[in-house]
Short mmCIF file of C-alpha atoms in Angstrom, two decimals:
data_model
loop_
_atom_site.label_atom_id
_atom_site.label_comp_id
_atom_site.label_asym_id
_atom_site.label_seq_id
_atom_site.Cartn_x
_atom_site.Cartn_y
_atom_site.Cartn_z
CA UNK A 1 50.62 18.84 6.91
CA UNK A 2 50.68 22.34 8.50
CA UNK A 3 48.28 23.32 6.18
CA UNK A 4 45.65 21.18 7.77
CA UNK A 5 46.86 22.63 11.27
CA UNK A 6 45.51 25.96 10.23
CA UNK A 7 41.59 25.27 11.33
CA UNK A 8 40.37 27.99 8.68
CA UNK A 9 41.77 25.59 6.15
CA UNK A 10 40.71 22.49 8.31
CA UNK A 11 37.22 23.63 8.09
CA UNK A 12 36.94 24.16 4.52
CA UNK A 13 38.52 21.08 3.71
CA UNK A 14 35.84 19.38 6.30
CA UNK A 15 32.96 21.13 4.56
CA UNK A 16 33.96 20.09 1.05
CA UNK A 17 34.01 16.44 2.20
CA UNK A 18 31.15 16.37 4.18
CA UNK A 19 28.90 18.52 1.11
CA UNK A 20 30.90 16.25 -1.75
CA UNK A 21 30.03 12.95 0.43
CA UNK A 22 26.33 13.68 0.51
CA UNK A 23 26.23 14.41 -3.09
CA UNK A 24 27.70 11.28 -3.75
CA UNK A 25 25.38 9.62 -0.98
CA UNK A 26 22.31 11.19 -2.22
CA UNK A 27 23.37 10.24 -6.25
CA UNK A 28 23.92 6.63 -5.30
CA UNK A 29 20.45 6.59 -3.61
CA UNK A 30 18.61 8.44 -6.47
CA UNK A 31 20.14 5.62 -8.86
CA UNK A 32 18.89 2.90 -7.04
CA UNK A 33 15.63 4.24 -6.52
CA UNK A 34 14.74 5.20 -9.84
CA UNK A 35 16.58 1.42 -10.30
CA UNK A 36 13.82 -0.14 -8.39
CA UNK A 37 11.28 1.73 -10.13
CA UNK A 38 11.99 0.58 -13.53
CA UNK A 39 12.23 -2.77 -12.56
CA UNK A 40 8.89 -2.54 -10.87
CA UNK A 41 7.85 -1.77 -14.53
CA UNK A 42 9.23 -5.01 -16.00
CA UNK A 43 9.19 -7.18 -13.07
CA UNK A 44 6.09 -6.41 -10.92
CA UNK A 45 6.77 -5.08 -7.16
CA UNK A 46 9.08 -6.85 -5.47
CA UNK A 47 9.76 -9.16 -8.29
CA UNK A 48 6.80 -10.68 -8.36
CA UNK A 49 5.85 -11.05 -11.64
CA UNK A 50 3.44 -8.94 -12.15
CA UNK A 51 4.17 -6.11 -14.11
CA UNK A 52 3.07 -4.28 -16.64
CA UNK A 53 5.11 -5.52 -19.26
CA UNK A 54 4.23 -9.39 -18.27
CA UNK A 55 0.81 -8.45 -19.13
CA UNK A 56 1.87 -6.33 -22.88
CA UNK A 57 3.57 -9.71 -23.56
CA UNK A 58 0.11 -11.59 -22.53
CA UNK A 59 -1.67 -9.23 -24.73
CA UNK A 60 1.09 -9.95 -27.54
CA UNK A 61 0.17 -13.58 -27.28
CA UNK A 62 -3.51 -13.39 -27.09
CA UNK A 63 -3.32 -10.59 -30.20
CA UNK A 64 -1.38 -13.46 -32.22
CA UNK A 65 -4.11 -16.11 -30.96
CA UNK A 66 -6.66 -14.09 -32.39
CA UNK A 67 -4.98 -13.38 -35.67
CA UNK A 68 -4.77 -16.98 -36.03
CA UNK A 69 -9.02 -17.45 -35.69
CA UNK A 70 -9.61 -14.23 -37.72
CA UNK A 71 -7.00 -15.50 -40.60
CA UNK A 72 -9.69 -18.70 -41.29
CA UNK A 73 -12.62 -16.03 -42.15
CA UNK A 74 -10.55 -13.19 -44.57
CA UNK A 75 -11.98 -14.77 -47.42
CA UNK A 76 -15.80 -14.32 -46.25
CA UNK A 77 -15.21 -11.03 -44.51
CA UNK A 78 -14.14 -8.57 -46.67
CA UNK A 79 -11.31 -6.12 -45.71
CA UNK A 80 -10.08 -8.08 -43.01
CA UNK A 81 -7.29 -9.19 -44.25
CA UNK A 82 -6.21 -5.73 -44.01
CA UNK A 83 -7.18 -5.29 -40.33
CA UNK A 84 -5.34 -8.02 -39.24
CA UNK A 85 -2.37 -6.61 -41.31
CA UNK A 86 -3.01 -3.54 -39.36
CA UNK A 87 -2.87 -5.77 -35.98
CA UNK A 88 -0.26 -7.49 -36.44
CA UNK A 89 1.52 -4.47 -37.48
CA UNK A 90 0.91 -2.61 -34.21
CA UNK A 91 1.49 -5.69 -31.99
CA UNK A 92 5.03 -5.93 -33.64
CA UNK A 93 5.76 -2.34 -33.09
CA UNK A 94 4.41 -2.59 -29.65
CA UNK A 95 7.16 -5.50 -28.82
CA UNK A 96 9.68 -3.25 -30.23
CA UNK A 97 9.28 -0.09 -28.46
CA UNK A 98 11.70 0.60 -25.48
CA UNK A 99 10.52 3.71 -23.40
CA UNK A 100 8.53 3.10 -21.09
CA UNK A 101 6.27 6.11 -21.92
CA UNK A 102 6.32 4.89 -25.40
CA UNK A 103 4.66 1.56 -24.76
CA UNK A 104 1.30 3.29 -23.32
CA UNK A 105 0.84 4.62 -26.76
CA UNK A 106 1.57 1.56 -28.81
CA UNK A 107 -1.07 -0.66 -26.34
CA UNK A 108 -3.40 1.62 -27.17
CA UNK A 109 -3.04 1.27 -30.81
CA UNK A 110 -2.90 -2.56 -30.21
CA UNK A 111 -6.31 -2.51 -28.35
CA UNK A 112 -7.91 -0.46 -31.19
CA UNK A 113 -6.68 -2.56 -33.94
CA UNK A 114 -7.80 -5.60 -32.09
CA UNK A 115 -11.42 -4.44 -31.20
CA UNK A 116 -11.57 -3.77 -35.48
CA UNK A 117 -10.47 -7.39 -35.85
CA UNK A 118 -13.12 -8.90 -33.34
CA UNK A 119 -15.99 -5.95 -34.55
CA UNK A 120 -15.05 -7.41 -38.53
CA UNK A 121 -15.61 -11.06 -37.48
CA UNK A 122 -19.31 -12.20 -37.24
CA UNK A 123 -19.90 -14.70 -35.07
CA UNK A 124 -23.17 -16.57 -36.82
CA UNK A 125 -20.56 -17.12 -39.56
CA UNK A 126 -17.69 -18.72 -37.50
CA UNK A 127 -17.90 -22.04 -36.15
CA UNK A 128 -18.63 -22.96 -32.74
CA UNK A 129 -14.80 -23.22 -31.78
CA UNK A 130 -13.84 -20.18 -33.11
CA UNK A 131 -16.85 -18.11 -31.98
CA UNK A 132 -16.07 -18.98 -28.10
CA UNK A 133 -12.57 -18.31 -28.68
CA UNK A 134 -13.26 -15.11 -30.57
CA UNK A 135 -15.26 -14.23 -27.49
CA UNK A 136 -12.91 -15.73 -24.65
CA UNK A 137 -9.52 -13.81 -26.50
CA UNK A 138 -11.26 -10.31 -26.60
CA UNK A 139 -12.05 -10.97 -22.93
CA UNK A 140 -8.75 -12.06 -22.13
CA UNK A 141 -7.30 -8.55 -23.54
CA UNK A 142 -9.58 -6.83 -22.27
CA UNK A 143 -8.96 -8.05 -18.88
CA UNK A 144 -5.27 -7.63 -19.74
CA UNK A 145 -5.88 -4.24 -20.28
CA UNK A 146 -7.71 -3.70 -17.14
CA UNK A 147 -5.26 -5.38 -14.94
CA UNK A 148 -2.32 -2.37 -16.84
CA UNK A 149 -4.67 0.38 -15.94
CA UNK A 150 -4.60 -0.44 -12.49
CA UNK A 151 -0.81 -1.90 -12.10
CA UNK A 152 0.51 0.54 -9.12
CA UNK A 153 3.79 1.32 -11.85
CA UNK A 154 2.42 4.97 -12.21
CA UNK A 155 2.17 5.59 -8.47
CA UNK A 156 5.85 4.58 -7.42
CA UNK A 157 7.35 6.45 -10.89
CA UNK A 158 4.96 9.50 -9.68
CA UNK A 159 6.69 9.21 -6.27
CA UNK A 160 10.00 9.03 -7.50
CA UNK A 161 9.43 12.14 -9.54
CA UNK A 162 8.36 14.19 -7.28
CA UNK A 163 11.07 13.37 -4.74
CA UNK A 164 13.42 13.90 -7.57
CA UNK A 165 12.20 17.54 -8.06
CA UNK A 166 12.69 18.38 -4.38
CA UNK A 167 15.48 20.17 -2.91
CA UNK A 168 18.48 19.48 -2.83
CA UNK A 169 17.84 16.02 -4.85
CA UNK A 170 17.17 17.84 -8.02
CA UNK A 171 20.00 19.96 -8.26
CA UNK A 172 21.87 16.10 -7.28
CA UNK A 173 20.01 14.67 -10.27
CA UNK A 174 20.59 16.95 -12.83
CA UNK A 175 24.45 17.18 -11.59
CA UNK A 176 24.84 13.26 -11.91
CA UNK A 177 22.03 12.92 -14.51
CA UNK A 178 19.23 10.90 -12.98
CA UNK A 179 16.19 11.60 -14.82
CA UNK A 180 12.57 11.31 -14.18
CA UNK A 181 11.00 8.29 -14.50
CA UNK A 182 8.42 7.89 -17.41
CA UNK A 183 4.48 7.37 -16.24
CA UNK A 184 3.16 4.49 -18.50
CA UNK A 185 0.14 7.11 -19.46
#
């Protein structure tokens, strides 16, 4: 205890608690923030449902919808078959990709392989059912899609990146290992 009399030794140790304390402080905060901004990815803002990856999982369903009107014709329209094998395919890899980053990419290859699915289908050979539906499902993904490109995701990761490359919170970061958070783009 007569160490900590000394006050050179007082104020060191004062300084180290104070600078490790805000570290910590600061780490903690960084976590939950970039916390919050994930979750705003998969659960909407404030929880609210709507998210970005609500609407990928909408898209899944509708892409599987319109496999299952474009299936009836593959005997009539040739090669698609082969498109819808090339949907299907990119829908599944779409539902299996994890970064957040890495989903932008695989929606785009969904939407392409869709509009070749609805493009391959004529409509004065479908029925009446399937014609509207061919026609209400490419709306429906295409609304989808509009509703992602203007989800406010890439706004609040933007925000949390660039307050994560200020001083002092990125020399915090890259101490406890926060990392930036991935613009769906």
């Amino acid at each position: 205890m007569k160490l900590l009399t000394k006050t050179p030794v007082a104020v060191i140790i004062m300084i180290v608690s104070i600078v490790l304390s805000a570290v910590l402080g600061c780490g903690r905060s960084l976590k939950k923030e970039r916390g919050n901004v994930e979750d705003y990815f998969y659960n909407g803002e404030d929880g609210d449902g709507y998210s970005i990856q609500n609407d990928i999982e909408t898209l899944c369903a509708n892409v599987n919808n319109l496999k299952v009107i474009a299936s009836r014709y593959t005997d009539s329209v040739p090669g698609l078959e082969e498109k819808i094998t090339a949907m299907t395919d990119a829908r599944r890899a779409l539902t299996e990709v994890k970064n957040i980053g890495d989903k932008y990419a695989a929606v785009q290859e969904v939407a392409a392989r869709v509009t070749e699915v609805y493009n391959a289908l004529i409509p004065e050979d479908m029925n009446t059912t399937d014609r509207g539906f061919r026609a209400s499902l490419y709306e429906d993904i295409n609304s989808t899609l509009d509703r992602i490109s203007h989800n406010g995701y890439n706004a609040a990761a933007q925000k949390f990146n660039d307050i994560l490359n200020a001083f002092p919170a990125k020399q915090i970061a890259e101490l406890i290992g926060v990392d930036e958070m991935p613009l769906y783009s």
